[in-house]
């Protein structure tokens, strides 16, 4: 079993607003070996951590917290909660996604577990359902209120493509990126994302509050910010508190940018893609306020480097990574420029990765 991590090209903090996102799967991921048991025991071995944990299906306890074993355990719980008949299993896994960098190592672990459970128990579960079960595990068992983007990309991506997802209907389209002369560089700021949990939940709350006010004052019944237009946001400025105005304006504009990015890829207009990435970062930094000094510094250094089409922070923010679309031949220069000029403003030297848009979860049956 292999489930990849994800990196988001554009469409940040839009998934929980029923909006649009454009992530892709990374080449890095979680590899898992899984064997069905005849009893109720779940035996987990995290090879990289050198740790093991066992519990029985009858001991599954939602809300147990963020310890590593709760991600796979939560997926067993999600299957049972939805009425699937599953047995225990031995799961041994390892991976190469940097943990805590916002590249969805947890979603990869959940999706690998979900695919393993389905395969071992011979259940007919399609890839969207695997993603939903994985998200349910994270929301309800681990207690992290994430949207659907990460698990969806890990379960459904195809090689060479990004996935354009409508997070309301879950309709999706694989968008060919045709990156022959360019690479996607991932620059890990290595800034601890300790704020991301509380601030993430606060942003979700702010979006809800903004929507409630818009509905109340404008006499409407919109179910999410996805349904609000740019003009409506400007009209709402008179009654929305400034923070809520900025949050909702970002979401509305970001949804628009995702649609424009898809069109720009389809017409091969990389300078448009790059500009949209830059605008997305600026909005995340100024309006949504989920960037940080280090991510701004990395993005700005990339913007001023020849051969870089665009760059932006990716993922929930408050640390984690910047993604840059850069000419393949210029990537070494980008790296050295960051290491020479930006590194003074950073606490730790960033890590660099390059990824091709990879395929989603793959299952290999060993006889
Ligand atoms: C995290 C969440 C996703 C999404 C992003 C922000 O990665 O898990 O669901 O909300 O943040 O775009």
mmCIF file of C-alpha atoms and ligand atoms in Angstrom:
data_model
loop_
_atom_site.group_PDB
_atom_site.id
_atom_site.type_symbol
_atom_site.label_atom_id
_atom_site.label_comp_id
_atom_site.label_asym_id
_atom_site.label_seq_id
_atom_site.Cartn_x
_atom_site.Cartn_y
_atom_site.Cartn_z
ATOM 1 C CA UNK A 1 0.000 0.000 0.000
ATOM 2 C CA UNK A 2 1.297 3.453 -0.828
ATOM 3 C CA UNK A 3 -0.503 6.740 -0.154
ATOM 4 C CA UNK A 4 1.140 10.031 -1.126
ATOM 5 C CA UNK A 5 1.306 13.353 0.680
ATOM 6 C CA UNK A 6 -0.134 16.415 -1.012
ATOM 7 C CA UNK A 7 0.943 19.892 -1.887
ATOM 8 C CA UNK A 8 -1.629 22.488 -2.794
ATOM 9 C CA UNK A 9 -1.045 24.591 -5.904
ATOM 10 C CA UNK A 10 -3.780 27.063 -5.069
ATOM 11 C CA UNK A 11 -7.113 27.232 -3.207
ATOM 12 C CA UNK A 12 -6.129 27.631 0.426
ATOM 13 C CA UNK A 13 -8.661 27.644 3.261
ATOM 14 C CA UNK A 14 -11.408 27.242 0.689
ATOM 15 C CA UNK A 15 -12.216 23.542 1.202
ATOM 16 C CA UNK A 16 -14.131 24.073 4.452
ATOM 17 C CA UNK A 17 -16.008 26.910 2.774
ATOM 18 C CA UNK A 18 -17.365 24.461 0.169
ATOM 19 C CA UNK A 19 -15.082 26.077 -2.402
ATOM 20 C CA UNK A 20 -12.474 25.039 -4.956
ATOM 21 C CA UNK A 21 -8.954 23.661 -4.503
ATOM 22 C CA UNK A 22 -6.173 22.510 -6.831
ATOM 23 C CA UNK A 23 -3.808 20.155 -4.986
ATOM 24 C CA UNK A 24 -1.544 17.442 -6.339
ATOM 25 C CA UNK A 25 -0.047 14.327 -4.803
ATOM 26 C CA UNK A 26 3.655 14.337 -3.960
ATOM 27 C CA UNK A 27 6.127 11.608 -4.782
ATOM 28 C CA UNK A 28 6.755 11.371 -1.050
ATOM 29 C CA UNK A 29 4.297 9.229 0.843
ATOM 30 C CA UNK A 30 3.533 6.478 3.328
ATOM 31 C CA UNK A 31 4.251 2.850 2.496
ATOM 32 C CA UNK A 32 2.265 0.347 4.517
ATOM 33 C CA UNK A 33 2.284 -3.429 4.749
ATOM 34 C CA UNK A 34 -0.995 -4.809 5.991
ATOM 35 C CA UNK A 35 -2.064 -8.307 7.053
ATOM 36 C CA UNK A 36 -5.592 -9.248 8.075
ATOM 37 C CA UNK A 37 -6.094 -10.851 11.476
ATOM 38 C CA UNK A 38 -8.864 -13.199 12.479
ATOM 39 C CA UNK A 39 -9.410 -11.416 15.815
ATOM 40 C CA UNK A 40 -10.175 -7.824 16.816
ATOM 41 C CA UNK A 41 -6.628 -6.707 17.479
ATOM 42 C CA UNK A 42 -5.078 -3.735 15.646
ATOM 43 C CA UNK A 43 -1.299 -3.923 15.828
ATOM 44 C CA UNK A 44 0.503 -0.825 14.556
ATOM 45 C CA UNK A 45 4.197 -0.388 13.939
ATOM 46 C CA UNK A 46 5.600 3.023 12.970
ATOM 47 C CA UNK A 47 9.004 2.007 11.639
ATOM 48 C CA UNK A 48 10.393 5.565 11.452
ATOM 49 C CA UNK A 49 9.464 6.311 15.039
ATOM 50 C CA UNK A 50 10.627 2.888 16.210
ATOM 51 C CA UNK A 51 7.331 2.546 18.051
ATOM 52 C CA UNK A 52 4.492 0.062 18.287
ATOM 53 C CA UNK A 53 0.970 0.281 19.624
ATOM 54 C CA UNK A 54 -1.845 -2.236 19.918
ATOM 55 C CA UNK A 55 -5.496 -1.930 20.737
ATOM 56 C CA UNK A 56 -8.654 -3.876 20.129
ATOM 57 C CA UNK A 57 -11.513 -2.774 17.872
ATOM 58 C CA UNK A 58 -13.654 -2.704 21.003
ATOM 59 C CA UNK A 59 -11.292 -0.188 22.654
ATOM 60 C CA UNK A 60 -11.576 2.476 19.941
ATOM 61 C CA UNK A 61 -12.316 5.767 21.619
ATOM 62 C CA UNK A 62 -13.030 8.883 19.503
ATOM 63 C CA UNK A 63 -11.557 12.142 20.761
ATOM 64 C CA UNK A 64 -8.478 10.368 22.030
ATOM 65 C CA UNK A 65 -6.070 13.047 20.774
ATOM 66 C CA UNK A 66 -3.282 13.551 18.282
ATOM 67 C CA UNK A 67 -0.932 10.691 19.154
ATOM 68 C CA UNK A 68 0.378 8.935 16.034
ATOM 69 C CA UNK A 69 -1.618 5.738 16.558
ATOM 70 C CA UNK A 70 -4.912 7.611 16.613
ATOM 71 C CA UNK A 71 -4.714 8.392 12.879
ATOM 72 C CA UNK A 72 -4.853 4.730 11.792
ATOM 73 C CA UNK A 73 -7.003 3.721 14.775
ATOM 74 C CA UNK A 74 -9.469 6.482 13.863
ATOM 75 C CA UNK A 75 -9.858 5.035 10.380
ATOM 76 C CA UNK A 76 -10.877 1.650 11.813
ATOM 77 C CA UNK A 77 -13.358 3.523 13.988
ATOM 78 C CA UNK A 78 -14.742 5.430 10.965
ATOM 79 C CA UNK A 79 -15.350 2.158 9.066
ATOM 80 C CA UNK A 80 -17.129 0.623 12.059
ATOM 81 C CA UNK A 81 -19.113 3.810 12.649
ATOM 82 C CA UNK A 82 -20.448 3.578 9.103
ATOM 83 C CA UNK A 83 -21.523 -0.006 9.598
ATOM 84 C CA UNK A 84 -18.748 -1.817 7.719
ATOM 85 C CA UNK A 85 -17.759 -5.229 9.073
ATOM 86 C CA UNK A 86 -14.011 -5.153 9.629
ATOM 87 C CA UNK A 87 -11.538 -7.391 11.416
ATOM 88 C CA UNK A 88 -8.297 -6.477 13.143
ATOM 89 C CA UNK A 89 -5.034 -6.159 11.210
ATOM 90 C CA UNK A 90 -1.276 -5.802 11.564
ATOM 91 C CA UNK A 91 -0.089 -2.580 9.933
ATOM 92 C CA UNK A 92 3.578 -1.727 9.520
ATOM 93 C CA UNK A 93 4.366 1.615 7.935
ATOM 94 C CA UNK A 94 7.104 4.085 7.160
ATOM 95 C CA UNK A 95 7.324 7.215 5.071
ATOM 96 C CA UNK A 96 9.391 10.035 3.676
ATOM 97 C CA UNK A 97 6.985 12.980 4.070
ATOM 98 C CA UNK A 98 8.524 15.448 6.512
ATOM 99 C CA UNK A 99 6.228 15.371 9.546
ATOM 100 C CA UNK A 100 4.686 18.672 10.639
ATOM 101 C CA UNK A 101 5.573 20.470 7.405
ATOM 102 C CA UNK A 102 2.049 20.787 6.118
ATOM 103 C CA UNK A 103 2.533 18.151 3.399
ATOM 104 C CA UNK A 104 -0.221 15.928 4.774
ATOM 105 C CA UNK A 105 1.657 13.037 6.284
ATOM 106 C CA UNK A 106 -1.404 12.405 8.458
ATOM 107 C CA UNK A 107 -3.794 12.315 5.500
ATOM 108 C CA UNK A 108 -1.432 9.878 3.744
ATOM 109 C CA UNK A 109 -1.396 7.643 6.810
ATOM 110 C CA UNK A 110 -5.188 7.723 7.023
ATOM 111 C CA UNK A 111 -5.700 7.017 3.328
ATOM 112 C CA UNK A 112 -3.176 4.146 3.355
ATOM 113 C CA UNK A 113 -4.997 2.674 6.362
ATOM 114 C CA UNK A 114 -8.408 3.108 4.739
ATOM 115 C CA UNK A 115 -7.253 1.434 1.528
ATOM 116 C CA UNK A 116 -5.702 -1.400 3.542
ATOM 117 C CA UNK A 117 -8.866 -1.974 5.572
ATOM 118 C CA UNK A 118 -11.004 -2.028 2.424
ATOM 119 C CA UNK A 119 -8.680 -4.389 0.590
ATOM 120 C CA UNK A 120 -8.128 -6.791 3.484
ATOM 121 C CA UNK A 121 -11.818 -7.041 4.306
ATOM 122 C CA UNK A 122 -12.833 -7.218 0.614
ATOM 123 C CA UNK A 123 -15.079 -4.174 0.922
ATOM 124 C CA UNK A 124 -16.338 -2.261 -2.101
ATOM 125 C CA UNK A 125 -15.255 1.254 -1.150
ATOM 126 C CA UNK A 126 -14.464 3.749 -3.903
ATOM 127 C CA UNK A 127 -11.653 6.285 -3.639
ATOM 128 C CA UNK A 128 -13.932 9.197 -2.706
ATOM 129 C CA UNK A 129 -15.379 7.163 0.127
ATOM 130 C CA UNK A 130 -11.857 6.266 1.288
ATOM 131 C CA UNK A 131 -11.098 9.989 1.437
ATOM 132 C CA UNK A 132 -14.310 10.709 3.350
ATOM 133 C CA UNK A 133 -13.678 7.922 5.856
ATOM 134 C CA UNK A 134 -10.145 9.263 6.351
ATOM 135 C CA UNK A 135 -11.437 12.792 6.911
ATOM 136 C CA UNK A 136 -14.024 11.495 9.360
ATOM 137 C CA UNK A 137 -11.255 9.765 11.322
ATOM 138 C CA UNK A 138 -9.315 13.020 11.519
ATOM 139 C CA UNK A 139 -12.351 15.193 12.369
ATOM 140 C CA UNK A 140 -14.057 12.942 14.863
ATOM 141 C CA UNK A 141 -11.438 10.547 16.238
ATOM 142 C CA UNK A 142 -8.278 12.661 16.248
ATOM 143 C CA UNK A 143 -10.293 15.848 16.720
ATOM 144 C CA UNK A 144 -8.767 18.014 13.956
ATOM 145 C CA UNK A 145 -11.369 19.951 11.969
ATOM 146 C CA UNK A 146 -9.701 19.660 8.558
ATOM 147 C CA UNK A 147 -11.514 19.930 5.225
ATOM 148 C CA UNK A 148 -11.499 17.241 2.524
ATOM 149 C CA UNK A 149 -8.626 18.478 0.328
ATOM 150 C CA UNK A 150 -5.701 16.493 1.737
ATOM 151 C CA UNK A 151 -7.356 13.085 1.912
ATOM 152 C CA UNK A 152 -9.007 13.607 -1.474
ATOM 153 C CA UNK A 153 -5.700 14.403 -3.182
ATOM 154 C CA UNK A 154 -3.962 11.466 -1.505
ATOM 155 C CA UNK A 155 -6.712 9.065 -2.574
ATOM 156 C CA UNK A 156 -7.572 10.336 -6.070
ATOM 157 C CA UNK A 157 -4.685 12.192 -7.700
ATOM 158 C CA UNK A 158 -3.244 10.932 -10.964
ATOM 159 C CA UNK A 159 0.295 11.277 -12.175
ATOM 160 C CA UNK A 160 1.173 14.439 -14.123
ATOM 161 C CA UNK A 161 -2.027 16.155 -13.002
ATOM 162 C CA UNK A 162 -3.417 18.350 -10.250
ATOM 163 C CA UNK A 163 -6.935 17.625 -8.992
ATOM 164 C CA UNK A 164 -9.463 20.421 -9.352
ATOM 165 C CA UNK A 165 -11.999 19.682 -6.636
ATOM 166 C CA UNK A 166 -15.360 21.234 -5.961
ATOM 167 C CA UNK A 167 -15.410 20.678 -2.213
ATOM 168 C CA UNK A 168 -19.196 20.956 -2.053
ATOM 169 C CA UNK A 169 -20.238 18.380 -4.624
ATOM 170 C CA UNK A 170 -16.887 16.533 -4.618
ATOM 171 C CA UNK A 171 -16.996 16.697 -8.409
ATOM 172 C CA UNK A 172 -13.432 16.747 -9.624
ATOM 173 C CA UNK A 173 -11.378 16.993 -12.739
ATOM 174 C CA UNK A 174 -7.766 15.961 -13.308
ATOM 175 C CA UNK A 175 -5.919 18.910 -14.808
ATOM 176 C CA UNK A 176 -2.780 18.079 -16.821
ATOM 177 C CA UNK A 177 0.053 20.373 -15.747
ATOM 178 C CA UNK A 178 2.348 19.677 -18.734
ATOM 179 C CA UNK A 179 5.436 20.689 -16.816
ATOM 180 C CA UNK A 180 8.209 19.642 -19.137
ATOM 181 C CA UNK A 181 10.634 22.489 -18.589
ATOM 182 C CA UNK A 182 9.492 23.416 -15.097
ATOM 183 C CA UNK A 183 9.539 21.862 -11.660
ATOM 184 C CA UNK A 184 7.462 22.271 -8.552
ATOM 185 C CA UNK A 185 9.854 23.149 -5.780
ATOM 186 C CA UNK A 186 8.766 22.713 -2.191
ATOM 187 C CA UNK A 187 10.670 24.836 0.290
ATOM 188 C CA UNK A 188 10.158 23.793 3.883
ATOM 189 C CA UNK A 189 10.575 26.744 6.259
ATOM 190 C CA UNK A 190 10.896 24.271 9.145
ATOM 191 C CA UNK A 191 8.944 26.705 11.277
ATOM 192 C CA UNK A 192 7.019 24.912 13.965
ATOM 193 C CA UNK A 193 3.307 25.078 13.121
ATOM 194 C CA UNK A 194 2.222 25.203 16.752
ATOM 195 C CA UNK A 195 -0.339 27.962 16.129
ATOM 196 C CA UNK A 196 -1.949 26.221 13.232
ATOM 197 C CA UNK A 197 -4.514 24.206 15.253
ATOM 198 C CA UNK A 198 -6.108 27.048 17.215
ATOM 199 C CA UNK A 199 -5.818 29.636 14.456
ATOM 200 C CA UNK A 200 -7.176 27.168 11.877
ATOM 201 C CA UNK A 201 -10.286 26.630 13.974
ATOM 202 C CA UNK A 202 -10.614 30.373 14.539
ATOM 203 C CA UNK A 203 -10.529 31.014 10.759
ATOM 204 C CA UNK A 204 -13.291 28.462 10.265
ATOM 205 C CA UNK A 205 -15.317 30.212 12.942
ATOM 206 C CA UNK A 206 -14.674 33.654 11.409
ATOM 207 C CA UNK A 207 -15.892 32.412 8.024
ATOM 208 C CA UNK A 208 -19.057 31.095 9.654
ATOM 209 C CA UNK A 209 -19.639 34.383 11.477
ATOM 210 C CA UNK A 210 -19.129 36.397 8.291
ATOM 211 C CA UNK A 211 -21.592 34.178 6.439
ATOM 212 C CA UNK A 212 -24.191 34.479 9.216
ATOM 213 C CA UNK A 213 -23.945 38.263 9.160
ATOM 214 C CA UNK A 214 -24.191 38.385 5.377
ATOM 215 C CA UNK A 215 -27.284 36.161 5.454
ATOM 216 C CA UNK A 216 -28.876 38.145 8.289
ATOM 217 C CA UNK A 217 -28.257 41.629 6.915
ATOM 218 C CA UNK A 218 -28.836 40.802 3.283
ATOM 219 C CA UNK A 219 -31.845 38.580 3.914
ATOM 220 C CA UNK A 220 -30.262 35.563 2.265
ATOM 221 C CA UNK A 221 -29.817 31.881 2.956
ATOM 222 C CA UNK A 222 -26.412 31.076 1.507
ATOM 223 C CA UNK A 223 -24.911 27.866 2.855
ATOM 224 C CA UNK A 224 -21.275 28.951 2.576
ATOM 225 C CA UNK A 225 -18.937 31.733 1.463
ATOM 226 C CA UNK A 226 -18.659 29.820 -1.799
ATOM 227 C CA UNK A 227 -21.974 31.400 -2.807
ATOM 228 C CA UNK A 228 -20.936 34.974 -2.072
ATOM 229 C CA UNK A 229 -19.709 37.159 -4.953
ATOM 230 C CA UNK A 230 -16.988 39.828 -4.930
ATOM 231 C CA UNK A 231 -19.648 42.527 -5.313
ATOM 232 C CA UNK A 232 -21.629 41.171 -2.375
ATOM 233 C CA UNK A 233 -18.509 41.189 -0.207
ATOM 234 C CA UNK A 234 -17.905 44.834 -1.077
ATOM 235 C CA UNK A 235 -21.542 45.644 -0.248
ATOM 236 C CA UNK A 236 -21.164 43.797 3.034
ATOM 237 C CA UNK A 237 -18.152 45.877 3.992
ATOM 238 C CA UNK A 238 -20.385 48.477 5.641
ATOM 239 C CA UNK A 239 -21.657 46.043 8.264
ATOM 240 C CA UNK A 240 -18.948 43.372 8.517
ATOM 241 C CA UNK A 241 -16.308 43.900 11.210
ATOM 242 C CA UNK A 242 -13.009 44.568 9.403
ATOM 243 C CA UNK A 243 -11.491 41.183 10.288
ATOM 244 C CA UNK A 244 -14.521 39.323 8.929
ATOM 245 C CA UNK A 245 -14.549 41.456 5.799
ATOM 246 C CA UNK A 246 -10.894 40.584 5.110
ATOM 247 C CA UNK A 247 -11.346 36.871 5.820
ATOM 248 C CA UNK A 248 -14.387 36.520 3.599
ATOM 249 C CA UNK A 249 -12.922 38.665 0.826
ATOM 250 C CA UNK A 250 -9.905 36.377 0.727
ATOM 251 C CA UNK A 251 -12.067 33.247 0.448
ATOM 252 C CA UNK A 252 -14.217 34.689 -2.335
ATOM 253 C CA UNK A 253 -11.174 35.869 -4.305
ATOM 254 C CA UNK A 254 -9.247 32.646 -3.718
ATOM 255 C CA UNK A 255 -12.102 30.576 -5.164
ATOM 256 C CA UNK A 256 -11.994 32.771 -8.238
ATOM 257 C CA UNK A 257 -8.217 32.337 -8.488
ATOM 258 C CA UNK A 258 -8.518 28.544 -8.467
ATOM 259 C CA UNK A 259 -10.864 28.651 -11.457
ATOM 260 C CA UNK A 260 -8.552 31.062 -13.265
ATOM 261 C CA UNK A 261 -5.509 28.901 -12.495
ATOM 262 C CA UNK A 262 -7.185 25.869 -14.036
ATOM 263 C CA UNK A 263 -7.902 27.887 -17.186
ATOM 264 C CA UNK A 264 -4.350 29.232 -17.246
ATOM 265 C CA UNK A 265 -2.894 25.704 -17.058
ATOM 266 C CA UNK A 266 -5.266 24.606 -19.810
ATOM 267 C CA UNK A 267 -4.060 27.382 -22.068
ATOM 268 C CA UNK A 268 -0.414 26.928 -21.058
ATOM 269 C CA UNK A 269 -0.203 30.443 -19.608
ATOM 270 C CA UNK A 270 2.378 29.976 -16.860
ATOM 271 C CA UNK A 271 2.873 33.660 -16.266
ATOM 272 C CA UNK A 272 -0.818 33.911 -15.366
ATOM 273 C CA UNK A 273 -0.474 30.848 -13.086
ATOM 274 C CA UNK A 274 2.503 32.497 -11.425
ATOM 275 C CA UNK A 275 0.703 35.788 -10.869
ATOM 276 C CA UNK A 276 -2.274 33.981 -9.347
ATOM 277 C CA UNK A 277 0.076 32.132 -6.972
ATOM 278 C CA UNK A 278 1.610 35.447 -5.920
ATOM 279 C CA UNK A 279 -1.822 37.025 -5.400
ATOM 280 C CA UNK A 280 -2.896 34.001 -3.370
ATOM 281 C CA UNK A 281 0.117 34.349 -1.089
ATOM 282 C CA UNK A 282 -0.462 38.070 -0.658
ATOM 283 C CA UNK A 283 -4.097 37.417 0.314
ATOM 284 C CA UNK A 284 -3.109 34.676 2.744
ATOM 285 C CA UNK A 285 -0.597 37.011 4.322
ATOM 286 C CA UNK A 286 -2.533 40.314 4.402
ATOM 287 C CA UNK A 287 -6.198 39.340 4.470
ATOM 288 C CA UNK A 288 -6.398 35.844 5.913
ATOM 289 C CA UNK A 289 -3.318 36.307 8.135
ATOM 290 C CA UNK A 290 -2.105 32.723 8.149
ATOM 291 C CA UNK A 291 1.387 33.331 6.801
ATOM 292 C CA UNK A 292 4.392 34.209 8.932
ATOM 293 C CA UNK A 293 7.596 36.178 8.539
ATOM 294 C CA UNK A 294 9.583 33.179 7.324
ATOM 295 C CA UNK A 295 7.019 32.091 4.710
ATOM 296 C CA UNK A 296 6.767 35.677 3.435
ATOM 297 C CA UNK A 297 10.535 35.885 3.195
ATOM 298 C CA UNK A 298 10.799 32.603 1.271
ATOM 299 C CA UNK A 299 7.968 33.536 -1.101
ATOM 300 C CA UNK A 300 9.329 37.029 -1.739
ATOM 301 C CA UNK A 301 12.839 35.713 -2.377
ATOM 302 C CA UNK A 302 11.395 33.260 -4.881
ATOM 303 C CA UNK A 303 9.365 36.003 -6.620
ATOM 304 C CA UNK A 304 12.506 38.041 -7.232
ATOM 305 C CA UNK A 305 14.495 35.086 -8.593
ATOM 306 C CA UNK A 306 14.732 34.843 -12.404
ATOM 307 C CA UNK A 307 13.075 31.696 -13.731
ATOM 308 C CA UNK A 308 10.445 31.553 -10.971
ATOM 309 C CA UNK A 309 6.915 31.922 -12.351
ATOM 310 C CA UNK A 310 5.254 32.191 -8.966
ATOM 311 C CA UNK A 311 5.420 30.984 -5.376
ATOM 312 C CA UNK A 312 3.114 30.877 -2.399
ATOM 313 C CA UNK A 313 2.750 29.357 1.024
ATOM 314 C CA UNK A 314 0.884 26.071 0.839
ATOM 315 C CA UNK A 315 -1.256 24.275 3.418
ATOM 316 C CA UNK A 316 -2.799 25.684 6.577
ATOM 317 C CA UNK A 317 0.045 28.157 7.226
ATOM 318 C CA UNK A 318 1.837 29.474 10.341
ATOM 319 C CA UNK A 319 4.904 27.600 9.123
ATOM 320 C CA UNK A 320 5.252 24.685 6.781
ATOM 321 C CA UNK A 321 6.153 25.084 3.138
ATOM 322 C CA UNK A 322 6.255 27.392 0.159
ATOM 323 C CA UNK A 323 5.606 25.946 -3.285
ATOM 324 C CA UNK A 324 7.315 27.519 -6.278
ATOM 325 C CA UNK A 325 6.789 26.939 -9.987
ATOM 326 C CA UNK A 326 10.259 27.338 -11.415
ATOM 327 C CA UNK A 327 12.131 26.625 -14.626
ATOM 328 C CA UNK A 328 13.942 23.319 -14.157
ATOM 329 C CA UNK A 329 17.306 24.822 -15.107
ATOM 330 C CA UNK A 330 16.880 27.680 -12.633
ATOM 331 C CA UNK A 331 16.005 25.593 -9.574
ATOM 332 C CA UNK A 332 19.646 25.373 -8.351
ATOM 333 C CA UNK A 333 19.837 29.175 -8.516
ATOM 334 C CA UNK A 334 16.638 29.545 -6.511
ATOM 335 C CA UNK A 335 18.063 27.222 -3.913
ATOM 336 C CA UNK A 336 21.368 29.041 -3.638
ATOM 337 C CA UNK A 337 19.694 32.454 -3.561
ATOM 338 C CA UNK A 338 17.513 31.359 -0.668
ATOM 339 C CA UNK A 339 20.445 29.819 1.136
ATOM 340 C CA UNK A 340 22.542 32.944 0.599
ATOM 341 C CA UNK A 341 20.137 35.815 1.005
ATOM 342 C CA UNK A 342 17.098 34.628 2.935
ATOM 343 C CA UNK A 343 18.720 32.341 5.410
ATOM 344 C CA UNK A 344 19.685 35.192 7.787
ATOM 345 C CA UNK A 345 16.016 35.869 8.431
ATOM 346 C CA UNK A 346 15.290 32.221 9.215
ATOM 347 C CA UNK A 347 15.929 30.271 12.355
ATOM 348 C CA UNK A 348 16.843 27.107 10.505
ATOM 349 C CA UNK A 349 18.093 26.514 6.980
ATOM 350 C CA UNK A 350 15.102 25.481 4.876
ATOM 351 C CA UNK A 351 14.825 22.056 3.283
ATOM 352 C CA UNK A 352 14.194 21.729 -0.442
ATOM 353 C CA UNK A 353 12.209 19.098 -2.307
ATOM 354 C CA UNK A 354 11.180 18.759 -5.903
ATOM 355 C CA UNK A 355 8.142 16.759 -6.854
ATOM 356 C CA UNK A 356 6.433 15.600 -9.998
ATOM 357 C CA UNK A 357 2.652 15.522 -9.699
ATOM 358 C CA UNK A 358 2.294 11.918 -8.521
ATOM 359 C CA UNK A 359 -0.474 9.321 -8.473
ATOM 360 C CA UNK A 360 -2.832 8.812 -5.542
ATOM 361 C CA UNK A 361 -3.085 5.763 -3.310
ATOM 362 C CA UNK A 362 -1.827 2.516 -4.864
ATOM 363 C CA UNK A 363 -2.439 -0.995 -3.619
ATOM 364 C CA UNK A 364 -0.143 -3.896 -4.293
ATOM 365 C CA UNK A 365 -1.260 -7.364 -3.249
ATOM 366 C CA UNK A 366 1.619 -9.589 -2.123
ATOM 367 C CA UNK A 367 0.923 -13.294 -2.318
HETATM 368 C C1 LIG B 1 -5.072 21.909 6.085
HETATM 369 C C2 LIG B 1 -6.398 21.169 6.088
HETATM 370 C C3 LIG B 1 -7.066 21.244 4.711
HETATM 371 C C4 LIG B 1 -7.167 22.693 4.234
HETATM 372 C C5 LIG B 1 -5.818 23.398 4.380
HETATM 373 C C6 LIG B 1 -5.909 24.869 4.073
HETATM 374 O O1 LIG B 1 -4.161 21.272 5.252
HETATM 375 O O2 LIG B 1 -6.175 19.808 6.425
HETATM 376 O O3 LIG B 1 -8.323 20.627 4.758
HETATM 377 O O4 LIG B 1 -8.179 23.377 4.920
HETATM 378 O O5 LIG B 1 -5.279 23.263 5.678
HETATM 379 O O6 LIG B 1 -6.182 25.072 2.733
#
